[in-house]
XYZ file of C-alpha atoms in Angstrom:
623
model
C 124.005 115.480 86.675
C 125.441 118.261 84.241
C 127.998 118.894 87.025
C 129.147 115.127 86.640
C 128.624 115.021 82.779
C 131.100 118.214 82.506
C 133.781 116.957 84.913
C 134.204 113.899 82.788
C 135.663 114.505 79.274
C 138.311 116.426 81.606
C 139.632 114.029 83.585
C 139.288 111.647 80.197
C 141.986 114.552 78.573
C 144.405 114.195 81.723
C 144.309 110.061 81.439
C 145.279 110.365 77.931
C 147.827 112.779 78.771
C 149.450 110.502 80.914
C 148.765 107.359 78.521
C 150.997 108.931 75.848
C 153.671 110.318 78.324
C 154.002 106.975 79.572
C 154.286 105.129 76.310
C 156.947 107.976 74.673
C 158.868 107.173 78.151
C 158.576 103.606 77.324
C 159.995 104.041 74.104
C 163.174 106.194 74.874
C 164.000 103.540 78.053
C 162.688 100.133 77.225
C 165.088 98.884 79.501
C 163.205 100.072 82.335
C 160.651 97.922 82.130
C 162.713 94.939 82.081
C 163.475 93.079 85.267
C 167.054 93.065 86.525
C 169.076 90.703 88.242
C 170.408 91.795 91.581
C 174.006 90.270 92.301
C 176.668 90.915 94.752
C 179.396 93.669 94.021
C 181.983 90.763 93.910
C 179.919 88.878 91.137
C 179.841 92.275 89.028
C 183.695 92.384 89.693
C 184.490 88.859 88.493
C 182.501 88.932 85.445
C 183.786 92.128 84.637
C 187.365 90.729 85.005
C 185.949 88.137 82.839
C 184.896 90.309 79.999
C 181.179 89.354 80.234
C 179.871 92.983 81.074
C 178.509 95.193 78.115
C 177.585 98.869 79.554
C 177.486 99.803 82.757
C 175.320 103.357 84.555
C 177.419 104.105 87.689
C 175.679 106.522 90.482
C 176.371 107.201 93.877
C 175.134 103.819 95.865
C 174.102 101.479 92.711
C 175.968 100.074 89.454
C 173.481 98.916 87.102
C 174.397 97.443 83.379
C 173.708 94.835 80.820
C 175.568 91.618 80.329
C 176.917 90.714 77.298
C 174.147 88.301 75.784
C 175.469 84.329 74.655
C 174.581 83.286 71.431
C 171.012 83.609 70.352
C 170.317 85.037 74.086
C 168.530 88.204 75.205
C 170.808 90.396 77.311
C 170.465 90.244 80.820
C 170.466 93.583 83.114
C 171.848 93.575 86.387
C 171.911 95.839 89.744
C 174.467 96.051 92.386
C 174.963 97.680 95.628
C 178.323 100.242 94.726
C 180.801 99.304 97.456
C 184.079 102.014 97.295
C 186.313 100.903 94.576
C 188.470 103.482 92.966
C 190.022 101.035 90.611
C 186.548 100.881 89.021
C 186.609 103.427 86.332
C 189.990 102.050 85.078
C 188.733 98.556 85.377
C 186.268 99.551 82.942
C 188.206 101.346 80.452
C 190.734 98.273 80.056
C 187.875 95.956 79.473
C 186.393 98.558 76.828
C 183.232 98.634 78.700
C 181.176 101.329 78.267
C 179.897 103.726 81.030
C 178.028 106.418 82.174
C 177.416 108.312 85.310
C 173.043 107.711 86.537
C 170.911 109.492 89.072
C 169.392 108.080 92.195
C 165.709 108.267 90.832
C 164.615 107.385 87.045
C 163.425 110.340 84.750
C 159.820 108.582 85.333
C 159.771 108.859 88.331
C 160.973 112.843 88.019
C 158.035 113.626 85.259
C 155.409 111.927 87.923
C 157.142 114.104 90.861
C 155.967 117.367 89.066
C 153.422 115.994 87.127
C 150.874 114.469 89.449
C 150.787 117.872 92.070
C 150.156 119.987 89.458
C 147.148 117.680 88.370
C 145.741 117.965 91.835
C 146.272 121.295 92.589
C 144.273 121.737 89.329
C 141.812 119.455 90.538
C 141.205 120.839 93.954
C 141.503 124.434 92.001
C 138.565 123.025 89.620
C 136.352 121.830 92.491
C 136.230 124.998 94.660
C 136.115 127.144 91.246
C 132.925 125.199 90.598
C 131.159 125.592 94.237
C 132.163 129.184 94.043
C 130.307 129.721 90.659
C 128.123 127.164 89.584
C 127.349 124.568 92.251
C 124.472 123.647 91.136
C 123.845 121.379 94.374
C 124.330 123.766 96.430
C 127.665 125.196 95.904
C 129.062 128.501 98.461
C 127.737 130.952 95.825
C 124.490 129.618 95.858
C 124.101 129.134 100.079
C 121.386 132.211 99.530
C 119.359 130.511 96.484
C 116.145 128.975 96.818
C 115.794 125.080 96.944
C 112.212 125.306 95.145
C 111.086 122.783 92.954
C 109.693 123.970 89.914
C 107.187 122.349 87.973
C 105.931 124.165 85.116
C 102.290 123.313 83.291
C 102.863 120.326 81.271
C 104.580 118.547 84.681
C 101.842 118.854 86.855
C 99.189 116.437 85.351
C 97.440 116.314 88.623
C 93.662 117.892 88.834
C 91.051 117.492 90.972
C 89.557 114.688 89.186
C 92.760 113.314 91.716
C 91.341 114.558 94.642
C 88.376 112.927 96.037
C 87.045 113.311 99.512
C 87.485 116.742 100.544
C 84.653 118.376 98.399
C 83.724 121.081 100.576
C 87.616 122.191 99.930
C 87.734 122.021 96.400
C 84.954 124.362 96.423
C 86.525 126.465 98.575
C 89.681 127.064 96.551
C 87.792 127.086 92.714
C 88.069 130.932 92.579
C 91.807 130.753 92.966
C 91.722 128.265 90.100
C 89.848 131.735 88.006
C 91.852 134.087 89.269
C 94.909 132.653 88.079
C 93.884 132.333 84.497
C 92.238 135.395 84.381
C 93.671 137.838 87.286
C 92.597 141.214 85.174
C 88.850 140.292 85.408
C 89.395 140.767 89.113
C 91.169 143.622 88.995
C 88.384 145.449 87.006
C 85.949 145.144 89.967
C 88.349 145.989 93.008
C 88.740 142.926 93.960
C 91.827 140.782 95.055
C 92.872 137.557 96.023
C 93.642 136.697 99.219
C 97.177 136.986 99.663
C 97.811 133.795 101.383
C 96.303 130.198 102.309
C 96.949 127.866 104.774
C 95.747 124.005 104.027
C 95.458 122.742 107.578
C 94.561 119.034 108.517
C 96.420 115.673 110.015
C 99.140 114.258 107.800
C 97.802 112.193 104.827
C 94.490 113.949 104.610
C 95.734 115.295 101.433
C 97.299 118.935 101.355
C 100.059 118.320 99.260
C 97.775 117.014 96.536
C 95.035 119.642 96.842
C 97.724 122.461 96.146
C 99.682 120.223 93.148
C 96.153 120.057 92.032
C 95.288 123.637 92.042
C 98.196 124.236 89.563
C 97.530 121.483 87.591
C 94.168 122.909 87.189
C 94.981 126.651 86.373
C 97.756 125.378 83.955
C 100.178 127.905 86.054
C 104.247 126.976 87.427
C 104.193 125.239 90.057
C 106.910 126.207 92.961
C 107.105 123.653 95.563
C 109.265 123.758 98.845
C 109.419 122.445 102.048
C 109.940 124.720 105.117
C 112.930 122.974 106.489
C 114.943 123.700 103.165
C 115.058 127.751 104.158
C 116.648 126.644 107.936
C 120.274 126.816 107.577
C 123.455 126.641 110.207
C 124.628 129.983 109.332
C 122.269 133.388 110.084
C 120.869 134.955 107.085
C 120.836 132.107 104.964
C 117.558 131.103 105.192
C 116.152 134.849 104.541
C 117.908 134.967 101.424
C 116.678 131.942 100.512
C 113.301 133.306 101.045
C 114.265 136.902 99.239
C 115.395 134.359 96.084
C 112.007 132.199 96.609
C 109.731 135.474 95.848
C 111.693 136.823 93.045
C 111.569 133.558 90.893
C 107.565 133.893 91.597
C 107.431 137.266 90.577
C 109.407 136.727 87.198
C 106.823 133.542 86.584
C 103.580 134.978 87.604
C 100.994 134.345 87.726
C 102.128 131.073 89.319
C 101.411 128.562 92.530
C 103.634 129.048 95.197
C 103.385 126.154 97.985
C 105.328 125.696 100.937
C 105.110 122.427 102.640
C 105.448 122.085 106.498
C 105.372 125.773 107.230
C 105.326 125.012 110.979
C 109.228 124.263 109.955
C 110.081 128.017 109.780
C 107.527 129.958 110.877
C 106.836 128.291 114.477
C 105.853 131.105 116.971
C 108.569 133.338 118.336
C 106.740 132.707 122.196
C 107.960 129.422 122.159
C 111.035 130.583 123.961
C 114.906 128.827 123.053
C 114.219 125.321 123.952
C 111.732 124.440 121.707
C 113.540 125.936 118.708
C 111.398 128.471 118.301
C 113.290 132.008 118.930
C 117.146 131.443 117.696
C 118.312 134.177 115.430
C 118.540 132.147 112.175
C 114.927 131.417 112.334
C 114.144 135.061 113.796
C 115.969 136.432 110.870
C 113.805 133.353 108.064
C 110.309 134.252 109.365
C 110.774 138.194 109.777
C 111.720 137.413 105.754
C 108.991 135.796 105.131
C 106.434 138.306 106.912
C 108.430 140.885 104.828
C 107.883 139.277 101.407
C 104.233 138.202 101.961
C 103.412 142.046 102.829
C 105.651 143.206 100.091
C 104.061 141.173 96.470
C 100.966 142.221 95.000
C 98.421 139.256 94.241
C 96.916 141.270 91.470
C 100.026 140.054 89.616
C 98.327 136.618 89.589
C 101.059 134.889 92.378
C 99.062 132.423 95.271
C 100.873 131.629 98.001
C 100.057 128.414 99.629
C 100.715 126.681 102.848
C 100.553 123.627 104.681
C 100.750 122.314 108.132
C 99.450 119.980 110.299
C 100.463 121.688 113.549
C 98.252 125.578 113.222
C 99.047 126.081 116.983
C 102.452 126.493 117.145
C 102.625 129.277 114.046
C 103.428 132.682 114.900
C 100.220 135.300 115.402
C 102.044 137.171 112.902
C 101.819 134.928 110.055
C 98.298 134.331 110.843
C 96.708 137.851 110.871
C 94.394 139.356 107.938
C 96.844 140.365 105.029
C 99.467 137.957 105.091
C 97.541 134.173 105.267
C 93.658 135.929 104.946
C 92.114 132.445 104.484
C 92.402 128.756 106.406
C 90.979 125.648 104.718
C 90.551 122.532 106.537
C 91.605 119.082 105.165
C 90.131 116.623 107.921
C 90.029 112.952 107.382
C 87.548 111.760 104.879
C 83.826 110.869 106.064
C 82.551 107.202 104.795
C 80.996 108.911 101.596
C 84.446 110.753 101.265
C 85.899 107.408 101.802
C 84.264 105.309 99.171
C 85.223 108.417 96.511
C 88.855 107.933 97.397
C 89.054 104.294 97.348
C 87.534 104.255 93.548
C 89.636 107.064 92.690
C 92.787 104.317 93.785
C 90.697 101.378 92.192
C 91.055 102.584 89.387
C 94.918 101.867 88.905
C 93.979 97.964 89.879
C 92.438 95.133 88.530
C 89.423 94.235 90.868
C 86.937 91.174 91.038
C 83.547 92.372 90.134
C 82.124 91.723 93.312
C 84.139 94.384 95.080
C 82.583 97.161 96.757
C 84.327 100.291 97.967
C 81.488 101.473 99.646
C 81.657 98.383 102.278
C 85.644 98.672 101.977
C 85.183 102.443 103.232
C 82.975 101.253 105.590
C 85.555 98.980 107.523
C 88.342 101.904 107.433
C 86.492 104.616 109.823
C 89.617 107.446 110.707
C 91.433 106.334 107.779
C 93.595 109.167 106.073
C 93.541 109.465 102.026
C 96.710 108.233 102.245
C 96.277 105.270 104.292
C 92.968 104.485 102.026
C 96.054 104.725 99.355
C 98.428 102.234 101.035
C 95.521 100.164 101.603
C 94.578 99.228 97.728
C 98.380 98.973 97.174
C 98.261 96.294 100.200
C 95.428 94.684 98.708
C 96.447 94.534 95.033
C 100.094 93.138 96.799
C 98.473 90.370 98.547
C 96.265 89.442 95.379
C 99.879 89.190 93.406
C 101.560 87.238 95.834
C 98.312 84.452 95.818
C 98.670 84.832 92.155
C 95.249 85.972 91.643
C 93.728 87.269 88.253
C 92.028 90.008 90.050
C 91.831 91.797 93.566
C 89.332 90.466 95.652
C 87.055 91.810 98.575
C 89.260 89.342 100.854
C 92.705 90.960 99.627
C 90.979 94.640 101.401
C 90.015 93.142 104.459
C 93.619 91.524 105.169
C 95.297 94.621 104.153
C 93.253 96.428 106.525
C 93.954 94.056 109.213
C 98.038 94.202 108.312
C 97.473 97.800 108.633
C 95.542 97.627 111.567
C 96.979 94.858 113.892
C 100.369 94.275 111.900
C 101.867 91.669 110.014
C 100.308 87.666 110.686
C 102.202 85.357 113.237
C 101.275 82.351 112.198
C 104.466 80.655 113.171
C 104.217 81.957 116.896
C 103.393 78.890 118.945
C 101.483 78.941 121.944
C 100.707 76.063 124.447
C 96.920 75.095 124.478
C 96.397 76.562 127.699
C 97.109 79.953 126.212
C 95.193 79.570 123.078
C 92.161 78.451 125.001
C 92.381 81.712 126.818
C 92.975 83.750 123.606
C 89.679 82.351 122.309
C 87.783 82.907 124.872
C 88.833 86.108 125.219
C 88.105 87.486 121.649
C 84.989 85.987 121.857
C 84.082 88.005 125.095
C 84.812 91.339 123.016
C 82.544 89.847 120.284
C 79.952 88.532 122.518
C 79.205 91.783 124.268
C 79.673 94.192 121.272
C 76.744 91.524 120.102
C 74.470 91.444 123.069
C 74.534 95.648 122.914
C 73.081 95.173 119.586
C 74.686 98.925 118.676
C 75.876 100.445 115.822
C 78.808 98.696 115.400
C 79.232 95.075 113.970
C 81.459 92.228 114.452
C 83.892 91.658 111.136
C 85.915 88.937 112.470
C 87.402 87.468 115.300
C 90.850 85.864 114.680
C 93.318 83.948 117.309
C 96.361 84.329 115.092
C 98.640 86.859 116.921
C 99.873 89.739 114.574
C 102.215 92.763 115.103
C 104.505 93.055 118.464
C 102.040 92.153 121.213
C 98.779 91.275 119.919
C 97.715 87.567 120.490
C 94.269 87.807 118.727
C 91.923 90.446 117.339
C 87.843 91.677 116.904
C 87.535 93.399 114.139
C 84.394 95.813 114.197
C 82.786 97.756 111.361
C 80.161 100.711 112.313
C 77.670 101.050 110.475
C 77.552 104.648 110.078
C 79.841 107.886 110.877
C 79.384 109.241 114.137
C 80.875 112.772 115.390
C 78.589 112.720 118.820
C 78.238 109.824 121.758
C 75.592 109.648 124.023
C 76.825 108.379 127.664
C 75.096 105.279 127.061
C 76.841 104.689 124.177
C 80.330 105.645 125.795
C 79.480 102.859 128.659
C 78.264 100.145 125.891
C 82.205 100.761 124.462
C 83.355 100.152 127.400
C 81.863 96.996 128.216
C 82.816 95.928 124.515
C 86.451 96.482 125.638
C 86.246 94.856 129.387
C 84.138 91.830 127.364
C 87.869 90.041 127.433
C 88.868 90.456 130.903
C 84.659 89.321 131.928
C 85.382 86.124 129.906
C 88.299 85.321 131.122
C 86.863 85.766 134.732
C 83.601 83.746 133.867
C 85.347 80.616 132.300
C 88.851 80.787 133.965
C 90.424 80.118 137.380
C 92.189 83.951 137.242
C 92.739 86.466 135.133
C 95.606 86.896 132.435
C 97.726 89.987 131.326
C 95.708 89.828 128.024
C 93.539 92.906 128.761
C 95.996 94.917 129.535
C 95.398 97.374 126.123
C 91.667 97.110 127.020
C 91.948 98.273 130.469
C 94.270 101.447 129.162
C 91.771 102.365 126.446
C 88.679 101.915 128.979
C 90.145 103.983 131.544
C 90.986 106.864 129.427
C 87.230 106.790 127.627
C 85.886 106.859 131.510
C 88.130 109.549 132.551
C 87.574 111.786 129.784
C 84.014 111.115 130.683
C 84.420 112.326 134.411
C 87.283 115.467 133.506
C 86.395 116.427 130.194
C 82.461 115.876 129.557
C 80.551 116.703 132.669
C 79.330 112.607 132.819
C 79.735 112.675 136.436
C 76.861 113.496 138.466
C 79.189 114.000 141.643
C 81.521 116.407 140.207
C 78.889 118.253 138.033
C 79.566 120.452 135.066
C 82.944 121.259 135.733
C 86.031 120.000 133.171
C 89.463 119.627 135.136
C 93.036 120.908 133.921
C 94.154 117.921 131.085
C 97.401 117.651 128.693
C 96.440 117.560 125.358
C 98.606 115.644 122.436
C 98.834 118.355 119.216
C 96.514 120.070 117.958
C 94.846 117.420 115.183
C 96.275 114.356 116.490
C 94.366 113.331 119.050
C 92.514 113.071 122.060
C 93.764 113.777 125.692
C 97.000 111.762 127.115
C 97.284 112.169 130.566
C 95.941 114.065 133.713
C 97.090 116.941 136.297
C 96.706 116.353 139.159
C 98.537 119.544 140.154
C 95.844 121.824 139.507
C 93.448 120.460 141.906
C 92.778 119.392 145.550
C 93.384 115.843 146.576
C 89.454 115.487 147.829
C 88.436 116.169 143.642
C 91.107 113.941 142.902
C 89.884 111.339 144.801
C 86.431 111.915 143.861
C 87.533 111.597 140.148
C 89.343 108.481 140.685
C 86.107 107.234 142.747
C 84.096 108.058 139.542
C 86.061 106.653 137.178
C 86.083 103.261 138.756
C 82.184 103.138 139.330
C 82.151 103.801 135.220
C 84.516 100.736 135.048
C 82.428 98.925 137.418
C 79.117 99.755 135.856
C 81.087 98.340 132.188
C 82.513 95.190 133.864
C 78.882 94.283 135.017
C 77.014 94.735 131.867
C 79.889 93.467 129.944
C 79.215 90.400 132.257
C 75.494 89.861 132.373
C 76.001 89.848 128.503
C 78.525 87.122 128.424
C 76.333 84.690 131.053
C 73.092 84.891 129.042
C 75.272 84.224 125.450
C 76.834 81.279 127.374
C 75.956 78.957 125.253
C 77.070 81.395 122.189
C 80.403 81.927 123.438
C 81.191 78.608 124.269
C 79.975 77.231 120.293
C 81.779 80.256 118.959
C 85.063 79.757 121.184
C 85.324 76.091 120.011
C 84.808 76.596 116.459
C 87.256 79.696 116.711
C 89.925 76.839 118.184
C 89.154 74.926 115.040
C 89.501 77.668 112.282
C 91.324 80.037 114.243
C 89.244 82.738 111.657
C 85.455 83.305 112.007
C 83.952 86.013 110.077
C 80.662 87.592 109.429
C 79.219 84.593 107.430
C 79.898 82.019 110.170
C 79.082 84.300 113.792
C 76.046 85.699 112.529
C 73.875 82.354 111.990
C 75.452 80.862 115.041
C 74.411 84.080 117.012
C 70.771 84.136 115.585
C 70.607 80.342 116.904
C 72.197 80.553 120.175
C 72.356 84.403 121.177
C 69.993 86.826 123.086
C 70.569 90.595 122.913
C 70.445 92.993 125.547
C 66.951 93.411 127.121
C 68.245 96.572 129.163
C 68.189 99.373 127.117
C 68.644 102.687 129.036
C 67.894 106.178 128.439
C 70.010 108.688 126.708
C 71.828 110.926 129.437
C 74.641 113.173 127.723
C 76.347 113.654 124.973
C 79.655 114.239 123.987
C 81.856 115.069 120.279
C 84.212 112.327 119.725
């Protein structure tokens, strides 16, 4: 913006420049303004013979001149192509004419010719003189300078009254928060702050905000970069960006320095080439780094902070004692941690005073702090575009369902046929997840298709948190997710494509089961080679069947169907004794195309029976 702001009253000099060149040129040749009539050489002749011709400017291939005006009449220019005439100049001096000898160009355009080069070479000269010195955006000078934002005490108003959910954190850090506004009371007992930390957890739990709120706390600067900002084209860039990074933190300590996404630049060196992780520009950035980190003294009162949500891939070398000495974990907030966050976001809307954020954390289970953030600005949107006066309980649970299953349908148009089946197959999931009688509870059950593939949905809400599952309770989510395909076997001819997500998720819980947990009583204790997604973002993907004999592999794929089959058959016991449930519900569900909570649960304590078969814990297993 200053860049822009100085560039301006300079070009505003060279316009006026030109505005009072043109107008003095104006001036000393009105007549060149003036429009003149072209005529044939003959025409000039005969009015010349006829006296009629005032002045005349001769040059090599033209003869241009004024007419002599009639009475009361403007005088008239005129332009003619020269044809060879030596009898001209005499012609002219009988007749008393006056004459002159003219170029081929104007003097305008002659000024312009030297004029407008020089004003862009001065330009171009002015452009690469500021890149070379000042470039403030990042000018050829400046390749080496550091990109860091700076936010100095009165900018960050962010403290931990802004951070809610992540408690055991915020204690962890509170001794930084001391040791920046008072380093020397430290220092008199030997002791020092650790030189580095790293803020590790899944994107949107919140790491970003933790360290902005650590400054804002200790009233310190603030320097804030991301880790793809030192990775440049050309080698040795990004270390000098890193060498400039350290020095502004040393001239402002004690301060907060924070580097976001510092898988970006320091990813491990044993990645090899083709992963990114070993060329010589980021070789040269992280050896840098390493260099600086060993190199400042945190007695000065400077904390370096880091963040990532992908620990695996960092190089041992950033990792070891000295350099980042301590590793806090961010994971995604608990329902307690949940409720805390969602008031902490209530309070920038307007709610109804029946709203609860306690039951709105409890529908959200593996929601991020910053999806429990999109989700009161979803709810607060929907309330404003029903012109509500305040956001209701409703507005939450469709925002979590937008969020959830996507955006409503209600214009997709199926033939009965299909919506019948739909029904009937949501109310299988609900059915069984009802019959189990376990610690999750039916929400709703809806028939209106949302997002890219989804036809109808069961929303569940558990009651409480759970980190371990028993077998039993692994085979009762099962059967909840083959309740679909059982009602659509029960009360149709054949089976649809609509369980197709069901059958994916069901088969990857029994798997895991059989490969991962020791469920299987066949295959025994032993856990079988399995790719894993990154580190924090979620459970296993797929299976090898590489590293292992084709007999285990067909005994795994022996157990993991018996798991299916044992699901499918309590998942359709449950469904014939509710019958009569499923039916009522299914119908009504046609009607409404919505049932929730306050409708299924009186018609379930009228018509439903729970499960009488209640078997015995066997394993369990962290989720």
């Amino acid at each position: 913006m200053n860049e822009r702001k100085s560039r301006i009253p300079g070009l505003g000099w060279v316009a006026l420049v030109l505005l009072i060149a043109g107008y003095w040129l104006l001036l000393q040749n009105p007549s060149w303004f003036a429009p003149a009539e072209e005529i044939p050489y003959s025409d000039f002749v005969s009015r010349l013979e006829k006296g009629d011709v005032a002045e005349v400017a001769i040059s090599e291939d033209k003869v241009a001149g004024v007419f002599k005006p009639a009475d009361g009449a403007k005088p008239r220019r005129f332009l003619a192509v020269r044809v060879e005439d030596k009898d001209l100049v005499a012609k002219l001096t009988e007749k008393g004419v006056r004459f002159e000898g003219a170029r081929n160009h104007n003097t305008l355009w002659t000024v312009l010719s030297w004029v407008l080069p020089l004003l862009l070479l001065f330009w171009l000269w002015r452009g690469m003189f500021g890149r070379l010195t000042d470039g403030a955006q990042g000018g050829l000078m400046r390749l080496g300078k550091s990109k860091a934002k700076i936010y100095m005490e009165k900018d960050v108003k962010i403290t931990f009254d802004d951070v809610a959910g992540v408690e055991e954190a915020k204690e962890e850090v509170r001794e930084l928060i001391d040791f920046l506004k008072d380093p020397a009371r430290y220092a008199q007992l030997g002791a020092r702050a650790p030189k580095g930390i790293l803020l590790v957890g899944p994107p949107g739990s919140g790491k970003t905000l933790m360290a902005r709120a650590i400054a804002g706390e200790a009233n310190v600067p603030f320097f804030s970069i991301n880790g793809s900002e030192f990775v440049e084209m050309f080698v040795g860039l990004g270390a000098a960006r890193v060498r400039d990074l350290f020095e502004q933190a040393r001239a402002s300590a004690p301060c907060l320095l924070f580097i976001d996404e510092l898988d970006a630049v320091g990813k491990s060196r044993a990645l090899g080439y083709l992963s990114g992780g070993a060329h010589e520009e980021m070789q040269q950035t992280l050896n840098q780094l390493l260099a600086e980190i060993d190199g400042f003294d945190p007695s000065k009162g400077i904390i370096l902070l880091a963040a990532t949500n992908r620990p695996e891939i960092l190089d041992p070398a950033l990792l070891r004692a000295g350099r980042f000495d301590r590793q806090i974990l961010l994971d995604n907030p608990d329902l307690n941690g949940r409720a805390a966050i969602l008031k902490v976001h209530m309070k920038k809307v307007k709610l109804a005073a029946e709203v609860s954020a306690e039951r709105i954390a409890g529908l959200t289970p593996g929601f991020s702090g910053a999806d429990l953030a999109n989700l009161v600005n979803e709810a607060a949107l929907l309330a404003t575009r029903r012109k509500a006066a305040a956001v209701e309980e409703n507005d939450f649970i469709g925002a979590i369902e937008r969020i959830v299953a996507g955006l409503e349908r209600r214009k997709r148009l199926m033939n009965p046929e299909e919506r019948r089946r739909v029904a009937y197959h949501e109310m299988g999931h609900a059915t069984v997840a009802l019959a189990q009688g376990d610690s999750v509870q039916v929400q709703k059950v809806s028939i209106i298709a949302r997002g890219i593939g989804a036809l109808g949905y069961t929303l569940q809400r558990p009651t409480e948190d759970r980190y371990l599952m028993r077998r039993e309770e692994l085979i009762r989510k099962i059967a909840v997710l083959l309740g679909g395909r059982a009602s659509e076997s029960l009360f149709f001819d054949d089976v649809s494509t609509g369980a197709g997500d069901d059958l994916t998720k069901a088969t990857n819980i029994a798997r895991a089961m059989v490969t991962e947990y020791g469920m299987s009583d066949k295959l025994g204790l032993a856990t079988f080679e399995t790719e894993h997604s990154p580190f924090l973002q979620g459970a296993v993907t797929n299976f090898r069947r590489m590293d292992i004999s084709e007999e285990t592999a067909r005994l795994i794929d022996a157990e993991v169907k018996a798991i299916l089959d044992e699901a499918f058959l309590r998942a359709k016991q449950a469904i014939e004794r509710n019958r009569k449930f499923l039916e009522a519900a299914a119908k009504r569900l046609l009607e409404v195309e919505t049932l929730d909570q306050k409708e299924l649960h009186p018609l379930w304590q009228e018509l439903g029976t729970g499960d009488e078969a209640k078997k015995p814990a066997v394993a369990a297993v962290r989720t």
